[in-house]
Short mmCIF file of N, CA and C in Angstrom, two decimals:
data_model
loop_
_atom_site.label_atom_id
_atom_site.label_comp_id
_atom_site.label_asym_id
_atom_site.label_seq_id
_atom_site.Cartn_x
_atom_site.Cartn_y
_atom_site.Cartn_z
N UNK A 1 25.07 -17.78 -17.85
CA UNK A 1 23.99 -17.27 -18.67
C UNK A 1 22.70 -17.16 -17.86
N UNK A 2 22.61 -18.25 -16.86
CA UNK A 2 21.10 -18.04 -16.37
C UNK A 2 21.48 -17.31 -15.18
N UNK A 3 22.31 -17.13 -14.56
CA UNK A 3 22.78 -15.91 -13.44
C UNK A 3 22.41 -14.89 -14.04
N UNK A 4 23.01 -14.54 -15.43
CA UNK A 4 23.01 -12.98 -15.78
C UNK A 4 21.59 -12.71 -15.77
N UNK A 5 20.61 -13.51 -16.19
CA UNK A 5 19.30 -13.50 -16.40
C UNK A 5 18.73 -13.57 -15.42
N UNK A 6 18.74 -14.10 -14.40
CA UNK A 6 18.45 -13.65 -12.52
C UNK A 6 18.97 -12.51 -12.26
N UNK A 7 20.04 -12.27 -12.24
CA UNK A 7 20.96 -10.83 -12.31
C UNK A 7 19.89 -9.63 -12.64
N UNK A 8 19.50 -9.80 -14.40
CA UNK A 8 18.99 -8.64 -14.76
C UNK A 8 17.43 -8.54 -14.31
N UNK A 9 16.57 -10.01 -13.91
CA UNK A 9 15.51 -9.72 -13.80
C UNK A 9 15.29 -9.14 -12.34
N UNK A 10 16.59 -9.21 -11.42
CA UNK A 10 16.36 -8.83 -10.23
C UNK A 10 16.63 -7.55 -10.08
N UNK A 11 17.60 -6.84 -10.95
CA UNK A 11 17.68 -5.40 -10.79
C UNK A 11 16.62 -4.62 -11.78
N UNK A 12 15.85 -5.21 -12.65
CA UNK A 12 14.84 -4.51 -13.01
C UNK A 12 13.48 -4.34 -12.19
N UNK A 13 13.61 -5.81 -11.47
CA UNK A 13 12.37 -5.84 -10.36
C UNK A 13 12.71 -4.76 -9.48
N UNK A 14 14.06 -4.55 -8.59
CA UNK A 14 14.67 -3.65 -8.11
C UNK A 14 14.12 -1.94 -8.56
N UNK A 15 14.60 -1.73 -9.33
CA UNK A 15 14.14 -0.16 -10.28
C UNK A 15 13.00 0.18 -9.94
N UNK A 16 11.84 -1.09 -10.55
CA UNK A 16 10.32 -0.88 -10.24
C UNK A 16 9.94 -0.71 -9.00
N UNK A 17 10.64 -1.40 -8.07
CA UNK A 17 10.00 -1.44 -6.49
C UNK A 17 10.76 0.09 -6.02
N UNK A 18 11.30 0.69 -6.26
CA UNK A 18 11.96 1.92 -6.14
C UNK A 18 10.86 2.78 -6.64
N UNK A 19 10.57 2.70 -7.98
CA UNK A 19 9.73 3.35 -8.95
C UNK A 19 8.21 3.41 -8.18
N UNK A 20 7.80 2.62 -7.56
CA UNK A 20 7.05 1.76 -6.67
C UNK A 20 6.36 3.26 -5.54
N UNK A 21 7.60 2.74 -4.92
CA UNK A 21 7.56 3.45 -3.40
C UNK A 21 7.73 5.07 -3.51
N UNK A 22 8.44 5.44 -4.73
CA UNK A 22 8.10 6.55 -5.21
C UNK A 22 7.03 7.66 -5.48
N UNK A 23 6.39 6.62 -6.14
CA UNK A 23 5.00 7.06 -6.57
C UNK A 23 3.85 6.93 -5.38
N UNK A 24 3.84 5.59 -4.70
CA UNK A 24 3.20 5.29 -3.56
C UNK A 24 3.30 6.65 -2.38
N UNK A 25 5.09 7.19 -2.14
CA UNK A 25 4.95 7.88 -1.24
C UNK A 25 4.34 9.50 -1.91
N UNK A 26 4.49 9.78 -3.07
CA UNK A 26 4.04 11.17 -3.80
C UNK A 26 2.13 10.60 -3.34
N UNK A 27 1.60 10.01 -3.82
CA UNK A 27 0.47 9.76 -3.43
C UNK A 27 -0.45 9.89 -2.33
N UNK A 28 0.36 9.39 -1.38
CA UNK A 28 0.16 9.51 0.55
C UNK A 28 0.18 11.02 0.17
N UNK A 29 1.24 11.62 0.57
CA UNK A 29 2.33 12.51 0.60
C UNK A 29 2.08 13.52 0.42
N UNK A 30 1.98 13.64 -0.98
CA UNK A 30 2.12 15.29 -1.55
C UNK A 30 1.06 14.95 -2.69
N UNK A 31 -0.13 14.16 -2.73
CA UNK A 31 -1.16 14.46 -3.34
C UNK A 31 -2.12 16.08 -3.68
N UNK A 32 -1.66 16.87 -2.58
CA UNK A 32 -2.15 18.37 -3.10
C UNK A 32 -0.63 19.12 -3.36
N UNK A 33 -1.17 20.30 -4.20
CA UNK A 33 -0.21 21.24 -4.29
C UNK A 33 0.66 21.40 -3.28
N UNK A 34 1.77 21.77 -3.52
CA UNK A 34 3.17 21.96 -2.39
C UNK A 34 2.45 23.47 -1.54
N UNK A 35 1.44 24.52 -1.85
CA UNK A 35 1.33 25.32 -1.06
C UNK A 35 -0.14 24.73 -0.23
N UNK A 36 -1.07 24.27 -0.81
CA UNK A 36 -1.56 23.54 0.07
C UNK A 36 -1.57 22.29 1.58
N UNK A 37 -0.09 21.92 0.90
CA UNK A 37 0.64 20.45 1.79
C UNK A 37 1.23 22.08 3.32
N UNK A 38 1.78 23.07 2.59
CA UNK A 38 2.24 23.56 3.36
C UNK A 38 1.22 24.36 4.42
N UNK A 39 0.45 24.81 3.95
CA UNK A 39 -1.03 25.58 4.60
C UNK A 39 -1.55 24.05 5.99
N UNK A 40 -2.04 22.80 5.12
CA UNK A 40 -2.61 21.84 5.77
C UNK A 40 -1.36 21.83 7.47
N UNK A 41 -0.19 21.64 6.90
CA UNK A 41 0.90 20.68 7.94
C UNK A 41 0.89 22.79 9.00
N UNK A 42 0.93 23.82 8.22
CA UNK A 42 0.80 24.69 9.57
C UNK A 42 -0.21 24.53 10.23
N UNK A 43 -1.70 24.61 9.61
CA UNK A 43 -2.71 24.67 10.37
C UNK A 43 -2.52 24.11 10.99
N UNK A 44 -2.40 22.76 10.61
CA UNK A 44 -3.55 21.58 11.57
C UNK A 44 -2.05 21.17 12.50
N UNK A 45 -0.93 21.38 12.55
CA UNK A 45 0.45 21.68 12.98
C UNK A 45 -0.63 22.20 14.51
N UNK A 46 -1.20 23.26 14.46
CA UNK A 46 -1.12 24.26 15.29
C UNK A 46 -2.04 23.35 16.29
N UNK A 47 -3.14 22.21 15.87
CA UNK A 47 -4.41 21.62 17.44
C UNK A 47 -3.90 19.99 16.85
N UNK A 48 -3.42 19.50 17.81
CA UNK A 48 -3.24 18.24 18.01
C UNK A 48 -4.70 17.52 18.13
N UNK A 49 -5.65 18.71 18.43
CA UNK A 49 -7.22 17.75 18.69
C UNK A 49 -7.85 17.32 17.69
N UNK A 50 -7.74 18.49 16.95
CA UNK A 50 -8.35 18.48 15.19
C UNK A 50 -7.95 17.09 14.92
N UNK A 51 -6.60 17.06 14.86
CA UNK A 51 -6.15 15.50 14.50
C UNK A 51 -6.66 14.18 14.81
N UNK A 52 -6.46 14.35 16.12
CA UNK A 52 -7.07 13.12 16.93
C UNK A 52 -8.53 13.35 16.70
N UNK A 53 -9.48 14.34 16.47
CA UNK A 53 -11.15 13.87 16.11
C UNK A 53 -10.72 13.77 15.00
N UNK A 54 -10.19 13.93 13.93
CA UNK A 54 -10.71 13.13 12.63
C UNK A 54 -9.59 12.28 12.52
N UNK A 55 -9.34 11.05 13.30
CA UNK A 55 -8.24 10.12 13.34
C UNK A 55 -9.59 8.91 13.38
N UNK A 56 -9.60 7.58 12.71
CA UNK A 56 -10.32 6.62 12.99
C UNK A 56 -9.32 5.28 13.85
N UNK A 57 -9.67 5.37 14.81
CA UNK A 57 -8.96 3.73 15.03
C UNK A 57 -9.95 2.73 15.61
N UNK A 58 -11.08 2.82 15.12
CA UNK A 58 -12.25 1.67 15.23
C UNK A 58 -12.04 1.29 14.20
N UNK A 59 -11.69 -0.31 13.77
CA UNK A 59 -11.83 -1.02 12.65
C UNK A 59 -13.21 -0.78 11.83
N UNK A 60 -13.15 -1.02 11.06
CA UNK A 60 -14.41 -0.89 9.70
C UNK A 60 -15.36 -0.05 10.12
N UNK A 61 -14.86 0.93 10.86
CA UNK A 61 -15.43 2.34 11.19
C UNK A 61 -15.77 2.75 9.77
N UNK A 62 -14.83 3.79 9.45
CA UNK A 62 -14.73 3.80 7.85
C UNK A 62 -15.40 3.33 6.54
N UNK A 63 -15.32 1.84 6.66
CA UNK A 63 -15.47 0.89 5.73
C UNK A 63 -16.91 0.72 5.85
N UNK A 64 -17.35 0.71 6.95
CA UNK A 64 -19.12 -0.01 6.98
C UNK A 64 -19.81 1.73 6.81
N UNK A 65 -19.18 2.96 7.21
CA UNK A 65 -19.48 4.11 6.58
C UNK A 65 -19.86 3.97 5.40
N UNK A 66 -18.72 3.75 4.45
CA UNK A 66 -18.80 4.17 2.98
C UNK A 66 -19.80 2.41 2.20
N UNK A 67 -19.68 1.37 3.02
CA UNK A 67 -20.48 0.49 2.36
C UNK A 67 -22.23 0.94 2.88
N UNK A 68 -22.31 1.86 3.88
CA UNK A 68 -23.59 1.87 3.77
C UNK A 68 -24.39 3.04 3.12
N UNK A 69 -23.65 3.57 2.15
CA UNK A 69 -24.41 4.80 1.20
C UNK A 69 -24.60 6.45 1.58
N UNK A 70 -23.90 6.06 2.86
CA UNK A 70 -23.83 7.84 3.61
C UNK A 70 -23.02 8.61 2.60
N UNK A 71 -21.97 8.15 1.84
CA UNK A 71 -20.86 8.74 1.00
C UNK A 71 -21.44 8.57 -0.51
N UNK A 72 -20.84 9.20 -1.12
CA UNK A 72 -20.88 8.94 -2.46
C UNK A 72 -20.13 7.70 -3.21
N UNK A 73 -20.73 7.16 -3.33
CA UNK A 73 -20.67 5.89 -4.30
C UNK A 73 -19.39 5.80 -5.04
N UNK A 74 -19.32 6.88 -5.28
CA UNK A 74 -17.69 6.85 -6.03
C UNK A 74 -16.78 7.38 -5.52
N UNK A 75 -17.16 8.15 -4.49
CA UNK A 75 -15.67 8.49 -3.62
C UNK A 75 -15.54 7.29 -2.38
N UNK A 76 -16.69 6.25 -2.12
CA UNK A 76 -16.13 5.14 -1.56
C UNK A 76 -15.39 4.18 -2.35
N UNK A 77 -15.50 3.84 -3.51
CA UNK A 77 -15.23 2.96 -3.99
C UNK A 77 -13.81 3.44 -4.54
N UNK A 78 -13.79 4.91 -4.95
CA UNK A 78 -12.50 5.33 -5.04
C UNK A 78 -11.35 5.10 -3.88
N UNK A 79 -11.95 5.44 -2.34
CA UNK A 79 -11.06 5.17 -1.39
C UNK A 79 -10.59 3.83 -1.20
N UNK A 80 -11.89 2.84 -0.64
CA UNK A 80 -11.36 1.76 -0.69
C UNK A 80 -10.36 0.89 -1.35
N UNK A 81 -10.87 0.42 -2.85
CA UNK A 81 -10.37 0.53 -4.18
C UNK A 81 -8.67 0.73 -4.34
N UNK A 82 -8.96 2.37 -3.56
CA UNK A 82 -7.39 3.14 -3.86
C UNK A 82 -6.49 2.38 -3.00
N UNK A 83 -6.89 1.92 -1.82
CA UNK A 83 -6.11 1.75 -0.89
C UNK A 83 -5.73 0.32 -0.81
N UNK A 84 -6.61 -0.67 -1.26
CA UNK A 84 -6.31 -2.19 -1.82
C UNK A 84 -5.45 -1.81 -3.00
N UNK A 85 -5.80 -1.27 -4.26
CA UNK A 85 -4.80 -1.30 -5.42
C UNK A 85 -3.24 -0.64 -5.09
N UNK A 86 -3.28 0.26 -4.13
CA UNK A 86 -1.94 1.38 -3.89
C UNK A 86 -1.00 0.08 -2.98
N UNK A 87 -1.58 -0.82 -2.80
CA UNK A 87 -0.48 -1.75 -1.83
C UNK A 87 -0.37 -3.45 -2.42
N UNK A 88 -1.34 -4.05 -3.86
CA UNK A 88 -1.04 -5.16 -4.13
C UNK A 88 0.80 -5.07 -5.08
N UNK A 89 0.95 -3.95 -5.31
CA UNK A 89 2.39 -4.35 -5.55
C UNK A 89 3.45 -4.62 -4.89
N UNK A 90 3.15 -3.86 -3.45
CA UNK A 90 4.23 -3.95 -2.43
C UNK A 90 4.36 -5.88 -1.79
N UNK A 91 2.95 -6.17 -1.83
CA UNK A 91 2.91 -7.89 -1.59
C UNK A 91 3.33 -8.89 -2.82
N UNK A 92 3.64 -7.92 -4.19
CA UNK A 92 4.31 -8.69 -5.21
C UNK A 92 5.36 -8.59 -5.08
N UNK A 93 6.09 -7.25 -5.00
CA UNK A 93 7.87 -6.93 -4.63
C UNK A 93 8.26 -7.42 -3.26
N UNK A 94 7.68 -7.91 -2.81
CA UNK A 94 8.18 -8.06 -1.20
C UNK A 94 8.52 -9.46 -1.32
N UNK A 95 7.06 -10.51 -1.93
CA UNK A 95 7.29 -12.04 -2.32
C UNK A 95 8.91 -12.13 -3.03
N UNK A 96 9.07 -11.16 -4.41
CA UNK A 96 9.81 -11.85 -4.95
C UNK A 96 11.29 -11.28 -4.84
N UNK A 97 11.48 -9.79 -4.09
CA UNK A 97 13.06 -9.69 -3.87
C UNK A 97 13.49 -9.77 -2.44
N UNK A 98 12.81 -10.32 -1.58
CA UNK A 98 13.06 -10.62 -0.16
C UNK A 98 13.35 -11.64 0.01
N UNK A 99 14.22 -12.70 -0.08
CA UNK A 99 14.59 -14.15 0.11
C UNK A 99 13.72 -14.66 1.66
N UNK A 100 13.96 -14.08 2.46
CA UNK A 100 13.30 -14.10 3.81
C UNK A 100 11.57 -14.45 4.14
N UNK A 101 11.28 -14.02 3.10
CA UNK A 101 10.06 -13.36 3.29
C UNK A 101 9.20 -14.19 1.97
N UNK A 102 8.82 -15.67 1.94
CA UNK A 102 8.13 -15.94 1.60
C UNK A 102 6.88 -16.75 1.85
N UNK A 103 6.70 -16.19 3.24
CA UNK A 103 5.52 -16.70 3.68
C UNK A 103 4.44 -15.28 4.08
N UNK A 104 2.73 -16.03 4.19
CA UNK A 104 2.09 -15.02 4.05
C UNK A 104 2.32 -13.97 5.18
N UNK A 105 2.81 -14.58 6.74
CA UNK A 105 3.01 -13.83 7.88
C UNK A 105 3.90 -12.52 7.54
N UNK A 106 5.01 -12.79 6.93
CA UNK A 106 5.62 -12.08 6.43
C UNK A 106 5.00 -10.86 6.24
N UNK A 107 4.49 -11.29 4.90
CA UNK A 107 3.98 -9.98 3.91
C UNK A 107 2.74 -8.81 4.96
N UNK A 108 2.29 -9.96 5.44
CA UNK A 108 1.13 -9.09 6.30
C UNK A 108 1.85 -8.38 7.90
N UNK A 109 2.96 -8.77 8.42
CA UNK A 109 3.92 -7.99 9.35
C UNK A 109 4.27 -6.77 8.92
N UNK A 110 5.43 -7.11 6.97
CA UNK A 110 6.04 -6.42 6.62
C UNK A 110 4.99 -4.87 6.04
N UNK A 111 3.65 -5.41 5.45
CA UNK A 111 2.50 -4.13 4.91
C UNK A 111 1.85 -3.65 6.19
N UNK A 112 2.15 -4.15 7.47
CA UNK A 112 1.48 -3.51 8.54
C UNK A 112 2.08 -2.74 9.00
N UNK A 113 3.37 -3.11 9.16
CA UNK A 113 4.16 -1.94 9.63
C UNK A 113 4.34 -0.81 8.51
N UNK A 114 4.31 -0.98 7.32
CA UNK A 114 4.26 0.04 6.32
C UNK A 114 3.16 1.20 6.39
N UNK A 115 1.93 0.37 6.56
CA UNK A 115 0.77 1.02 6.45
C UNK A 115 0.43 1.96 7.40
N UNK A 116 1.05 1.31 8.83
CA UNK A 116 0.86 2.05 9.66
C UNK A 116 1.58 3.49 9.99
N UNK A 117 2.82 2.72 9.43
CA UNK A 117 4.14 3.94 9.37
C UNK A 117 3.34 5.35 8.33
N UNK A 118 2.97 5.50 7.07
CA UNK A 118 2.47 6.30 6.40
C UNK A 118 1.43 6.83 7.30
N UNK A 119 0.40 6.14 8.33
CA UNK A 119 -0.97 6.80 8.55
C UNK A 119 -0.32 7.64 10.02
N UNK A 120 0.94 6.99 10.61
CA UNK A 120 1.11 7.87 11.96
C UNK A 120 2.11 9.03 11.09
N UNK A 121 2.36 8.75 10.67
CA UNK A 121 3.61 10.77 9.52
C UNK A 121 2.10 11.19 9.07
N UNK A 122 1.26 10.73 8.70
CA UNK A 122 0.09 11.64 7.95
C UNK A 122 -0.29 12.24 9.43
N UNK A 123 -0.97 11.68 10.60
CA UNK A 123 -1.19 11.90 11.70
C UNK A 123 -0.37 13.06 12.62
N UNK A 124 1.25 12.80 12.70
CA UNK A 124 1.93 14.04 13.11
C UNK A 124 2.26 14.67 12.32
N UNK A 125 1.82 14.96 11.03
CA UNK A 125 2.64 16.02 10.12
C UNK A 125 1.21 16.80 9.94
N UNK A 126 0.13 16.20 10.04
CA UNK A 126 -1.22 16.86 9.78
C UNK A 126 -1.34 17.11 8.35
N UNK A 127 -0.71 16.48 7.51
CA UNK A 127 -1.11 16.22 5.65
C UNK A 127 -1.79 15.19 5.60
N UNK A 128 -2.42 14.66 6.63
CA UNK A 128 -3.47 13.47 6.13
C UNK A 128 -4.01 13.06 7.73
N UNK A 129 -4.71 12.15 7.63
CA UNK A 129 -5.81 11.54 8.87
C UNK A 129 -5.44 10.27 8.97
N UNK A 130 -5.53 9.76 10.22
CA UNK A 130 -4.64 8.25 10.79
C UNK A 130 -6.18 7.60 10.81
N UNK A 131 -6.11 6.69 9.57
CA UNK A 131 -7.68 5.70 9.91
C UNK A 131 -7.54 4.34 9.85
N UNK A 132 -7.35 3.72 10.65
CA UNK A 132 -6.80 2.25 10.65
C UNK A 132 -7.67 1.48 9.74
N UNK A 133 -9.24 1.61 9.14
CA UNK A 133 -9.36 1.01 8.22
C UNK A 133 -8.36 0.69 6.75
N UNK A 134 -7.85 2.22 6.45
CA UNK A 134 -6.89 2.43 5.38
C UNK A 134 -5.84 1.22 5.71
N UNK A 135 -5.35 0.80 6.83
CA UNK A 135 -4.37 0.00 7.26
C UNK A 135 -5.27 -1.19 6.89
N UNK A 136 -5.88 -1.25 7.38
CA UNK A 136 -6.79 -2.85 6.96
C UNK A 136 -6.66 -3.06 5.20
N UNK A 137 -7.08 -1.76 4.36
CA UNK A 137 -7.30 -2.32 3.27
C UNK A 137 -5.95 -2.24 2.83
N UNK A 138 -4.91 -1.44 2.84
CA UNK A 138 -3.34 -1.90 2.62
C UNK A 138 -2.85 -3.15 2.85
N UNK A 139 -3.18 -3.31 3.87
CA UNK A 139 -2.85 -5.07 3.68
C UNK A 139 -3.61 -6.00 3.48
N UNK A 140 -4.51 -5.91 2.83
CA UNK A 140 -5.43 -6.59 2.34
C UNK A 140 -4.75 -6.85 0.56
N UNK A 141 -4.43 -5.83 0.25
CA UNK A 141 -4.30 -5.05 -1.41
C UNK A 141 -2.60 -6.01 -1.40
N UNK A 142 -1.52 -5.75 -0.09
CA UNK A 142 -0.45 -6.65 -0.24
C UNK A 142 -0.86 -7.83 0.07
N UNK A 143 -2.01 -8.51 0.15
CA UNK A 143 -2.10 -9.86 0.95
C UNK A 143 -2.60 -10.54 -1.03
N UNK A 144 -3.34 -9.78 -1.35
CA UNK A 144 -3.54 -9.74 -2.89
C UNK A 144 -2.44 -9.59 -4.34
N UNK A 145 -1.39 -9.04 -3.65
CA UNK A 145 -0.12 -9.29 -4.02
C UNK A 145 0.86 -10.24 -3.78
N UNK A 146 0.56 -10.84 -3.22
CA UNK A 146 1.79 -11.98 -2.46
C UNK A 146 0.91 -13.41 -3.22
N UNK A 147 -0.44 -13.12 -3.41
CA UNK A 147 -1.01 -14.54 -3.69
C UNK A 147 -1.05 -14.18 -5.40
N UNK A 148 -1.27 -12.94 -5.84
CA UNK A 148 -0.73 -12.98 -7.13
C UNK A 148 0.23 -13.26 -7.69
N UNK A 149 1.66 -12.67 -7.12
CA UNK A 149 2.90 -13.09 -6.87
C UNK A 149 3.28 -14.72 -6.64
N UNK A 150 2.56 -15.21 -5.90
CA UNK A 150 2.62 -17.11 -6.05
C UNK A 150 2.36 -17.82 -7.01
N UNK A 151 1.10 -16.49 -7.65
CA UNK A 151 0.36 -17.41 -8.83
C UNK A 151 1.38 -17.37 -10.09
N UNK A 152 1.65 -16.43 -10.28
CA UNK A 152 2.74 -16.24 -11.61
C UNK A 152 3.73 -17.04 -11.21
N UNK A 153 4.40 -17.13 -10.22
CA UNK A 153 5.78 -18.26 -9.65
C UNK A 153 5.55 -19.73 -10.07
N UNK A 154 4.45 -20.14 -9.83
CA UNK A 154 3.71 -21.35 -10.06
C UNK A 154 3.79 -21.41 -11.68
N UNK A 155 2.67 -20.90 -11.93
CA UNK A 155 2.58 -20.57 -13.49
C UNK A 155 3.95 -20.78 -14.29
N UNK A 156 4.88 -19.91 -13.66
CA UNK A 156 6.56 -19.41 -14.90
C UNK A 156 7.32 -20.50 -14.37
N UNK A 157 6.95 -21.37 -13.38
CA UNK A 157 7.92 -22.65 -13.27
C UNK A 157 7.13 -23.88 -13.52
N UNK A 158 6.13 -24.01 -14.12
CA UNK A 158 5.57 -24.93 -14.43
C UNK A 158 6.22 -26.15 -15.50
N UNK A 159 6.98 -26.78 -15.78
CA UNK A 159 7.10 -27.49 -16.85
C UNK A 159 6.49 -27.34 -18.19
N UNK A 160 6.78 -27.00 -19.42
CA UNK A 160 6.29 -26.70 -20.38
C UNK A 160 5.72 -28.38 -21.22
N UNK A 161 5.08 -28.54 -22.06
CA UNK A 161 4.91 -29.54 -23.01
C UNK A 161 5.38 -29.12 -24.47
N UNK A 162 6.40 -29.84 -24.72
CA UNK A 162 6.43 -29.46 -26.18
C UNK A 162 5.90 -30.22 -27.00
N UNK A 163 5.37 -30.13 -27.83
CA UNK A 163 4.66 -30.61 -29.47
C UNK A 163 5.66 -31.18 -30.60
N UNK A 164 5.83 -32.12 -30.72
CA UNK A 164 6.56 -32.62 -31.76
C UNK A 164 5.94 -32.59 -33.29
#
């Protein structure tokens, strides 16, 4: 009885982390129209330079940009924001269906190599810009998932008190 109930909560966690990476990769991905994705990846297909000048790999390049008011207020807070929230689930699914993988090194190896993997395909496909801040706040957003993920573990195995 309590197998089947590990059983089912693990293939529903399963579904979601599918459901997950789904949506995560449509997001990266194919956030504009399919004739736009296709226009962006010929053009910018065509100068490898274009790429590399609007590529960031100075840490909090980016980040100390948009915290110091050069941008709009809401398209920083949208980016940042986006890019912490688009990855605290992957540090919740990773804590709890990876047997391997329950320490923080883990999670921050396993979202680095993720993060990075999405920003170098955005980089050679030319549908997006390689900015290693984005990598910073991805694993920041799973590092926020893994300690959320502890907290509920803690919490749902806690010993109950019953009331007579």
């Amino acid at each position: 009885m309590i197998k089947d109930k590990i059983n089912k909560k693990t293939i529903i966690l399963w579904v979601f982390f599918i459901v997950y990476l789904a949506v995560l990769i449509k997001v990266i991905f194919f956030k504009y129209p399919p004739g736009v994705i296709y226009d962006l990846f010929k053009t910018r297909n065509e100068s490898w330079a274009f790429r590399l000048t609007n590529s960031n790999v100075l840490p909090m390049k980016t980040i100390l940009y948009y915290l110091s008011g050069s941008e709009s207020t809401l398209i920083s807070i949208k980016n940042m924001l986006g890019n912490i929230l688009a990855f605290i689930p992957l540090g919740f699914f990773v804590l709890k269906l990876f047997i391997r993988t329950k320490h923080l090194g883990h999670i921050l190896i396993i979202s680095l190599v993720i993060s990075i993997s999405f920003e170098l395909i955005q980089l050679l496909t030319g549908i997006g810009c390689f900015d290693i801040d984005d990598v910073l706040l991805n694993v920041l957003g799973a590092v926020m998932g893994y300690f959320i993920g502890r907290l509920c573990t803690k919490k749902y195995n806690q010993p109950r008190e019953f009331v007579s």
